[in-house]
DNA sequence: CCTACCGATCGGTAGG
DNA sequence: CCTACCGATCGGTAGG
């Protein structure tokens, strides 16, 4: 028996609706009444499933952080060139951005609305991930695969490119997800210009 | 006589403080009390200088939109290759992001909080700018300067790269603004990998 | 420029 | 799951 929307636990439905609203209006501009409307409940009834607005944000942010760290682990253990590792990570980011809108909340600015100690904990995970990504770039430079560039600039330029995908990319419409992944990777790895 | 901070009209000081707060916390999470504290006034006194919170956002967004459209006009009239034109625009975006934090509000998501008819008007200006940027990319592809890529993908990848500069780049600290401009341009034009 | 204050809305709770 | 309601805070106004 296939899993339908109705089988999903209410908590998950609430979280997905929240992620969509956070993406569209931002965390602060999304009220619990907005969220309640989206899942056809009264605001007070939400609290039978979640304990606070911030808990939803926290769950979304940390789930995505751990998911990306798990993939980083796998990529680090690949027997592959730095180029292949960077491309694997880019593919992950592009695919996630197009398929899972909870990731937008985590990657973009909404995590800033976490309060302590969650804010510091999240920033530490993010910094850990970025540091490991940058180490792969540095290895690629040392191996002569990449141009000699400030690793921090390369890291953030790659990161930023994928960060705003949600804002312009509409799946299916002319550009398929596969085209997008292939062309963005090629652009970032080989650049705009010929030669 | 040099212009000092004190010579600036109060309205401009308020706008700059607002832009900084919008960047740090977002438009919705910035209250008029926050803004009043930043300029050492009571919230009610702000209204002697501005007419509403949204007016500040509107001013910031449209001022930047017109500034970028004016530069686009100049770039279009340059007697230069598509490569040179794209680099000129990238330089503008990078320089603006590092020097003027009001631009962040306009380029990133805060403009979404405009209400109609300003929202549609702003989106139209943005679309106009993006269309003209994309036309330059298309000309570069036709001229054989650029790899054959979906122009929309190239446009948004370039755009997104510069959009988050404010989030990680701290001027002076190790990486100078000149290094940043040069290396980001090189990375986007020539890519990560050698050959 | 301030004090005083407005109605609306916020996240969340009590109680059933 | 609802109705009823809480104190806090919101953007903004009146009046001086």
Coordinates of C-alpha atoms (C1' of nucleotides) in Angstrom, one line a residue:
Chain A
X1 CA 0.0 0.0 0.0
X2 CA 1.5 3.3 -1.1
X3 CA 2.0 6.0 1.4
X4 CA -0.4 8.9 0.7
X5 CA -0.4 12.4 2.0
X6 CA -3.0 11.4 4.5
X7 CA -0.7 8.8 6.1
X8 CA 1.9 11.4 7.0
X9 CA 2.0 12.3 10.6
X10 CA 0.4 15.6 11.2
X11 CA 3.6 16.9 12.6
X12 CA 5.3 16.3 9.3
X13 CA 2.5 18.0 7.4
X14 CA 2.9 21.0 9.6
X15 CA 6.6 21.1 9.2
X16 CA 6.3 21.0 5.4
X17 CA 3.7 23.7 5.3
X18 CA 5.9 25.8 7.6
X19 CA 8.9 25.3 5.4
X20 CA 6.9 26.4 2.4
X21 CA 5.7 29.5 4.2
X22 CA 9.2 30.3 5.6
X23 CA 10.5 30.1 2.0
X24 CA 7.8 32.3 0.6
X25 CA 7.5 35.0 3.4
X26 CA 10.3 34.3 5.8
X27 CA 10.2 33.0 9.3
X28 CA 9.3 36.3 11.0
X29 CA 6.6 37.2 8.6
X30 CA 4.9 33.8 9.0
X31 CA 2.4 33.7 11.8
X32 CA 1.1 30.7 13.5
X33 CA -2.3 31.7 12.1
X34 CA -0.9 31.5 8.6
X35 CA 0.5 28.1 9.4
X36 CA -2.8 26.9 11.0
X37 CA -4.7 28.0 7.9
X38 CA -2.3 26.1 5.6
X39 CA -3.0 22.8 7.5
X40 CA -6.7 23.6 8.1
X41 CA -6.5 24.0 11.9
X42 CA -6.9 26.7 14.5
X43 CA -3.7 28.2 15.7
X44 CA -4.1 26.7 19.2
X45 CA -4.5 23.2 17.8
X46 CA -1.0 23.3 16.3
X47 CA 0.3 23.0 19.8
X48 CA -0.9 19.5 20.1
X49 CA 1.7 18.5 17.5
X50 CA 4.5 21.0 18.0
X51 CA 5.7 22.9 21.0
X52 CA 6.6 26.2 19.5
X53 CA 7.2 28.1 16.3
X54 CA 10.9 28.0 16.9
X55 CA 10.9 24.3 17.4
X56 CA 9.8 23.8 13.8
X57 CA 12.6 26.0 12.5
X58 CA 15.1 24.2 14.7
X59 CA 13.9 20.8 13.5
X60 CA 14.2 21.9 9.8
X61 CA 17.6 23.5 10.3
X62 CA 19.3 20.6 12.2
X63 CA 17.8 17.8 10.1
X64 CA 19.3 19.4 7.0
X65 CA 22.6 20.1 8.7
X66 CA 23.0 16.5 9.7
X67 CA 21.9 15.3 6.3
X68 CA 24.6 17.4 4.6
X69 CA 27.2 16.4 7.1
X70 CA 26.4 12.7 6.5
X71 CA 26.9 13.2 2.7
X72 CA 30.1 15.0 3.4
X73 CA 31.4 12.0 5.3
X74 CA 30.6 9.8 2.2
X75 CA 32.2 12.2 -0.2
X76 CA 35.4 12.4 1.9
X77 CA 35.8 8.7 1.8
X78 CA 35.3 8.5 -2.0
X79 CA 38.4 7.3 -3.9
X80 CA 38.1 10.2 -6.3
X81 CA 39.8 13.4 -7.5
X82 CA 39.0 16.8 -5.8
X83 CA 37.1 17.7 -9.0
X84 CA 34.9 14.7 -8.7
X85 CA 34.3 15.4 -5.0
X86 CA 33.4 19.0 -5.6
X87 CA 31.0 18.0 -8.4
X88 CA 29.4 15.4 -6.1
X89 CA 28.7 18.0 -3.5
X90 CA 27.4 20.5 -6.1
X91 CA 25.1 17.9 -7.4
X92 CA 23.8 17.2 -3.9
X93 CA 23.2 20.9 -3.3
X94 CA 21.4 21.5 -6.6
X95 CA 19.3 18.4 -6.2
X96 CA 18.3 19.2 -2.7
X97 CA 17.4 22.8 -3.5
X98 CA 15.1 21.6 -6.3
X99 CA 13.5 18.7 -4.5
X100 CA 13.3 19.7 -0.8
X101 CA 12.1 23.1 0.2
X102 CA 12.9 22.6 3.8
X103 CA 16.5 22.9 2.8
X104 CA 16.0 26.5 1.7
X105 CA 15.1 27.5 5.3
X106 CA 18.3 25.9 6.6
X107 CA 20.7 27.2 3.9
X108 CA 19.4 30.7 3.6
X109 CA 18.9 33.2 6.3
X110 CA 16.0 31.8 8.4
X111 CA 18.4 29.9 10.7
X112 CA 19.4 33.3 12.0
X113 CA 16.1 33.4 13.9
X114 CA 17.1 30.5 16.1
X115 CA 17.9 31.6 19.6
X116 CA 20.7 30.4 21.8
X117 CA 22.0 27.8 22.4
X118 CA 20.6 26.4 19.1
X119 CA 22.0 29.3 17.1
X120 CA 25.5 28.6 18.1
X121 CA 25.1 24.9 17.7
X122 CA 23.8 25.4 14.2
X123 CA 26.5 27.8 13.2
X124 CA 29.1 25.3 14.5
X125 CA 27.7 22.5 12.3
X126 CA 27.6 24.9 9.3
X127 CA 31.2 26.0 9.9
X128 CA 32.3 22.3 10.2
X129 CA 30.7 21.6 6.9
X130 CA 32.2 24.6 5.2
X131 CA 35.6 23.8 6.6
X132 CA 35.5 20.3 5.2
X133 CA 34.3 21.6 1.8
X134 CA 37.1 24.1 1.8
X135 CA 39.6 21.4 2.6
X136 CA 38.6 19.5 -0.5
X137 CA 39.1 22.7 -2.6
X138 CA 42.5 23.2 -1.0
X139 CA 43.5 19.6 -1.9
X140 CA 42.4 20.3 -5.5
X141 CA 44.6 23.3 -5.6
X142 CA 47.6 21.5 -4.2
X143 CA 47.0 18.6 -6.6
X144 CA 47.1 21.1 -9.5
X145 CA 43.5 20.4 -10.5
X146 CA 42.2 23.8 -9.7
X147 CA 43.4 27.3 -10.4
X148 CA 45.3 28.9 -7.6
X149 CA 42.5 30.8 -5.8
X150 CA 41.7 31.9 -2.3
X151 CA 39.9 28.8 -1.0
X152 CA 37.4 30.9 0.9
X153 CA 36.4 32.8 -2.2
X154 CA 35.9 29.6 -4.2
X155 CA 33.9 27.9 -1.4
X156 CA 31.5 30.8 -1.0
X157 CA 31.1 31.4 -4.7
X158 CA 30.0 27.8 -5.2
X159 CA 27.8 27.9 -2.1
X160 CA 26.1 31.1 -3.1
X161 CA 25.3 29.9 -6.6
X162 CA 23.2 27.1 -5.3
X163 CA 21.7 29.1 -2.5
X164 CA 19.3 31.1 -4.6
X165 CA 18.1 28.3 -6.8
X166 CA 14.7 28.2 -5.1
X167 CA 14.2 31.8 -6.1
X168 CA 14.2 31.4 -9.8
X169 CA 14.2 27.7 -10.8
X170 CA 10.8 26.1 -11.4
X171 CA 11.2 22.4 -12.2
X172 CA 10.0 21.0 -15.5
X173 CA 9.5 24.4 -17.1
X174 CA 11.8 24.2 -20.1
X175 CA 14.9 23.4 -18.0
X176 CA 14.9 19.9 -16.5
X177 CA 16.6 19.2 -13.2
X178 CA 19.2 17.1 -15.0
X179 CA 20.0 20.0 -17.4
X180 CA 20.3 22.3 -14.5
X181 CA 22.7 20.1 -12.6
X182 CA 24.8 19.4 -15.6
X183 CA 25.0 23.0 -16.8
X184 CA 25.5 24.6 -13.4
X185 CA 28.3 22.2 -12.6
X186 CA 30.0 22.8 -16.0
X187 CA 29.7 26.5 -15.6
X188 CA 31.2 26.6 -12.2
X189 CA 34.0 24.1 -13.0
X190 CA 34.9 25.3 -16.5
X191 CA 33.6 28.9 -16.4
X192 CA 31.7 31.1 -18.8
X193 CA 34.3 31.7 -21.4
X194 CA 35.8 29.3 -23.9
X195 CA 39.6 28.4 -23.5
Chain B
X1 CA 34.7 71.5 4.9
X2 CA 34.3 67.7 4.9
X3 CA 30.9 66.2 5.3
X4 CA 30.7 64.4 8.6
X5 CA 28.2 61.9 10.0
X6 CA 26.5 64.8 11.7
X7 CA 25.8 66.7 8.5
X8 CA 23.8 63.9 7.0
X9 CA 20.1 64.6 7.1
X10 CA 18.4 62.6 9.8
X11 CA 16.3 60.8 7.1
X12 CA 19.5 59.4 5.6
X13 CA 20.9 58.3 8.9
X14 CA 17.6 56.5 9.6
X15 CA 17.7 54.8 6.2
X16 CA 21.2 53.6 6.7
X17 CA 20.5 52.3 10.2
X18 CA 17.4 50.5 8.8
X19 CA 19.4 49.0 6.0
X20 CA 21.9 47.6 8.5
X21 CA 19.1 46.2 10.6
X22 CA 17.3 44.7 7.6
X23 CA 20.5 43.0 6.6
X24 CA 21.2 41.6 10.1
X25 CA 17.7 40.6 11.2
X26 CA 15.4 40.9 8.1
X27 CA 12.7 43.5 7.5
X28 CA 9.9 41.7 9.4
X29 CA 12.1 41.1 12.4
X30 CA 13.2 44.7 12.6
X31 CA 10.8 46.7 14.7
X32 CA 10.5 50.5 14.7
X33 CA 11.7 50.4 18.3
X34 CA 14.9 48.6 17.2
X35 CA 15.3 51.3 14.5
X36 CA 14.6 54.1 17.0
X37 CA 17.2 52.7 19.4
X38 CA 19.8 52.6 16.6
X39 CA 19.4 56.3 15.9
X40 CA 18.8 57.3 19.6
X41 CA 15.2 58.4 19.2
X42 CA 11.8 57.2 20.4
X43 CA 9.8 55.2 17.9
X44 CA 7.2 57.9 17.5
X45 CA 9.9 60.5 16.6
X46 CA 10.9 58.5 13.6
X47 CA 7.7 59.6 12.0
X48 CA 8.9 63.2 11.8
X49 CA 11.4 62.0 9.2
X50 CA 9.7 59.1 7.5
X51 CA 6.1 58.2 6.9
X52 CA 6.2 54.5 7.4
X53 CA 8.4 51.4 7.9
X54 CA 7.6 50.3 4.4
X55 CA 8.5 53.7 2.9
X56 CA 12.1 53.1 4.0
X57 CA 12.2 49.7 2.4
X58 CA 10.6 51.1 -0.8
X59 CA 13.2 53.9 -1.0
X60 CA 16.1 51.5 -0.5
X61 CA 14.8 49.0 -3.1
X62 CA 14.0 51.6 -5.8
X63 CA 17.1 53.7 -5.4
X64 CA 19.2 50.6 -5.9
X65 CA 17.1 49.4 -8.8
X66 CA 17.5 52.7 -10.7
X67 CA 21.2 52.8 -9.9
X68 CA 21.8 49.4 -11.4
X69 CA 19.6 50.2 -14.4
X70 CA 21.6 53.3 -15.0
X71 CA 24.8 51.3 -15.0
X72 CA 23.3 48.8 -17.3
X73 CA 22.6 51.6 -19.8
X74 CA 26.3 52.6 -19.7
X75 CA 27.5 49.0 -20.1
X76 CA 25.2 48.4 -23.0
X77 CA 26.7 51.4 -24.8
X78 CA 30.3 50.3 -24.2
X79 CA 32.2 49.4 -27.3
X80 CA 33.4 46.1 -25.8
X81 CA 33.0 42.3 -26.0
X82 CA 30.3 40.4 -24.2
X83 CA 33.1 39.1 -21.9
X84 CA 34.1 42.6 -21.0
X85 CA 30.5 43.7 -20.4
X86 CA 29.7 40.8 -18.2
X87 CA 32.9 41.5 -16.2
X88 CA 32.0 45.1 -15.8
X89 CA 28.6 44.1 -14.4
X90 CA 30.1 41.6 -12.1
X91 CA 32.6 44.2 -10.8
X92 CA 29.7 46.6 -10.2
X93 CA 27.8 43.9 -8.2
X94 CA 30.8 42.9 -6.2
X95 CA 31.8 46.4 -5.4
X96 CA 28.3 47.5 -4.4
X97 CA 27.8 44.5 -2.2
X98 CA 31.0 45.2 -0.3
X99 CA 30.6 49.0 -0.1
X100 CA 26.9 49.7 0.3
X101 CA 24.8 47.6 2.5
X102 CA 21.5 49.1 1.4
X103 CA 22.0 47.1 -1.8
X104 CA 21.7 43.9 0.1
X105 CA 18.1 44.7 1.1
X106 CA 17.2 45.4 -2.5
X107 CA 19.0 42.4 -4.0
X108 CA 18.1 39.8 -1.5
X109 CA 14.7 38.8 -0.2
X110 CA 13.6 41.9 1.7
X111 CA 11.9 43.5 -1.4
X112 CA 9.3 40.7 -1.1
X113 CA 7.8 42.6 1.9
X114 CA 6.8 45.5 -0.3
X115 CA 3.1 45.7 -0.9
X116 CA 1.3 46.4 -4.1
X117 CA 1.6 48.3 -6.3
X118 CA 5.3 48.8 -5.3
X119 CA 5.9 45.1 -5.3
X120 CA 4.9 44.6 -9.0
X121 CA 6.8 47.8 -10.0
X122 CA 10.0 46.6 -8.3
X123 CA 9.7 43.1 -9.9
X124 CA 9.3 44.7 -13.3
X125 CA 12.5 46.8 -12.9
X126 CA 14.3 43.7 -11.7
X127 CA 13.0 41.6 -14.6
X128 CA 14.0 44.4 -17.0
X129 CA 17.5 44.4 -15.6
X130 CA 17.8 40.6 -15.7
X131 CA 16.5 40.5 -19.3
X132 CA 19.2 42.9 -20.4
X133 CA 21.9 41.1 -18.5
X134 CA 20.7 37.9 -20.2
X135 CA 20.8 39.5 -23.6
X136 CA 24.5 40.3 -23.1
X137 CA 25.1 36.6 -22.2
X138 CA 23.2 35.5 -25.3
X139 CA 25.2 37.8 -27.5
X140 CA 28.4 36.3 -26.0
X141 CA 27.2 32.8 -26.8
X142 CA 26.3 33.8 -30.4
X143 CA 29.7 35.5 -30.8
X144 CA 31.4 32.3 -29.7
X145 CA 32.9 33.9 -26.6
X146 CA 30.9 31.8 -24.1
X147 CA 30.2 28.2 -23.9
X148 CA 26.8 27.2 -25.2
X149 CA 24.7 27.3 -22.0
X150 CA 21.1 28.0 -21.1
X151 CA 21.3 31.8 -20.7
X152 CA 18.9 31.7 -17.7
X153 CA 21.2 29.3 -15.9
X154 CA 24.2 31.5 -16.6
X155 CA 22.4 34.6 -15.5
X156 CA 21.2 33.3 -12.2
X157 CA 24.4 31.5 -11.4
X158 CA 26.3 34.8 -11.8
X159 CA 23.7 36.7 -9.9
X160 CA 23.4 34.3 -7.0
X161 CA 27.2 34.2 -6.5
X162 CA 27.3 37.9 -5.7
X163 CA 24.0 37.9 -3.8
X164 CA 25.4 36.5 -0.6
X165 CA 28.7 38.4 -0.4
X166 CA 27.4 40.4 2.5
X167 CA 27.0 37.2 4.5
X168 CA 30.6 36.1 4.5
X169 CA 32.8 38.8 3.2
X170 CA 34.4 41.1 5.8
X171 CA 36.5 43.7 4.0
X172 CA 40.1 44.1 4.9
X173 CA 40.4 40.9 6.8
X174 CA 43.0 39.0 4.7
X175 CA 41.1 39.3 1.5
X176 CA 41.0 42.8 0.1
X177 CA 38.1 44.1 -2.0
X178 CA 40.4 44.1 -5.1
X179 CA 41.4 40.5 -4.6
X180 CA 37.8 39.6 -4.2
X181 CA 36.7 41.2 -7.4
X182 CA 39.5 39.8 -9.4
X183 CA 39.3 36.3 -8.1
X184 CA 35.5 36.0 -8.2
X185 CA 35.5 37.3 -11.8
X186 CA 38.2 34.9 -12.8
X187 CA 36.5 32.0 -11.1
X188 CA 33.1 32.7 -12.8
X189 CA 34.6 33.4 -16.2
X190 CA 37.3 30.7 -16.3
X191 CA 35.9 28.2 -13.8
X192 CA 37.5 26.2 -11.0
X193 CA 39.5 23.7 -13.0
X194 CA 42.5 24.1 -15.2
X195 CA 42.2 23.6 -19.0
Chain C
dC1 C1' 11.6 65.8 19.8
dC2 C1' 8.8 63.7 23.8
dT3 C1' 4.8 61.2 26.7
dA4 C1' 0.8 58.8 26.3
dC5 C1' -1.7 55.8 24.0
dC6 C1' -4.4 53.3 20.0
dG7 C1' -6.3 48.9 17.8
dA8 C1' -4.4 44.9 15.7
dT9 C1' -1.8 41.0 15.9
dC10 C1' 1.6 38.2 17.8
dG11 C1' 3.0 33.3 20.1
dG12 C1' 1.1 30.7 23.2
dT13 C1' -2.2 28.7 27.3
dA14 C1' -6.4 27.0 29.9
dG15 C1' -9.9 24.2 29.9
dG16 C1' -12.9 21.0 28.0
Chain D
dC1 C1' -9.6 19.3 18.0
dC2 C1' -12.2 23.6 19.5
dT3 C1' -13.5 28.4 22.0
dA4 C1' -12.0 31.8 24.7
dC5 C1' -8.5 34.4 26.1
dC6 C1' -3.7 36.0 28.0
dG7 C1' 0.2 39.5 28.2
dA8 C1' 3.5 41.4 25.0
dT9 C1' 4.6 43.7 21.1
dC10 C1' 3.6 45.6 16.7
dG11 C1' 3.2 50.0 13.4
dG12 C1' 1.5 54.2 14.0
dT13 C1' -1.2 58.7 15.9
dA14 C1' -2.6 62.7 19.0
dG15 C1' -1.2 66.4 21.1
dG16 C1' 2.0 69.4 22.8

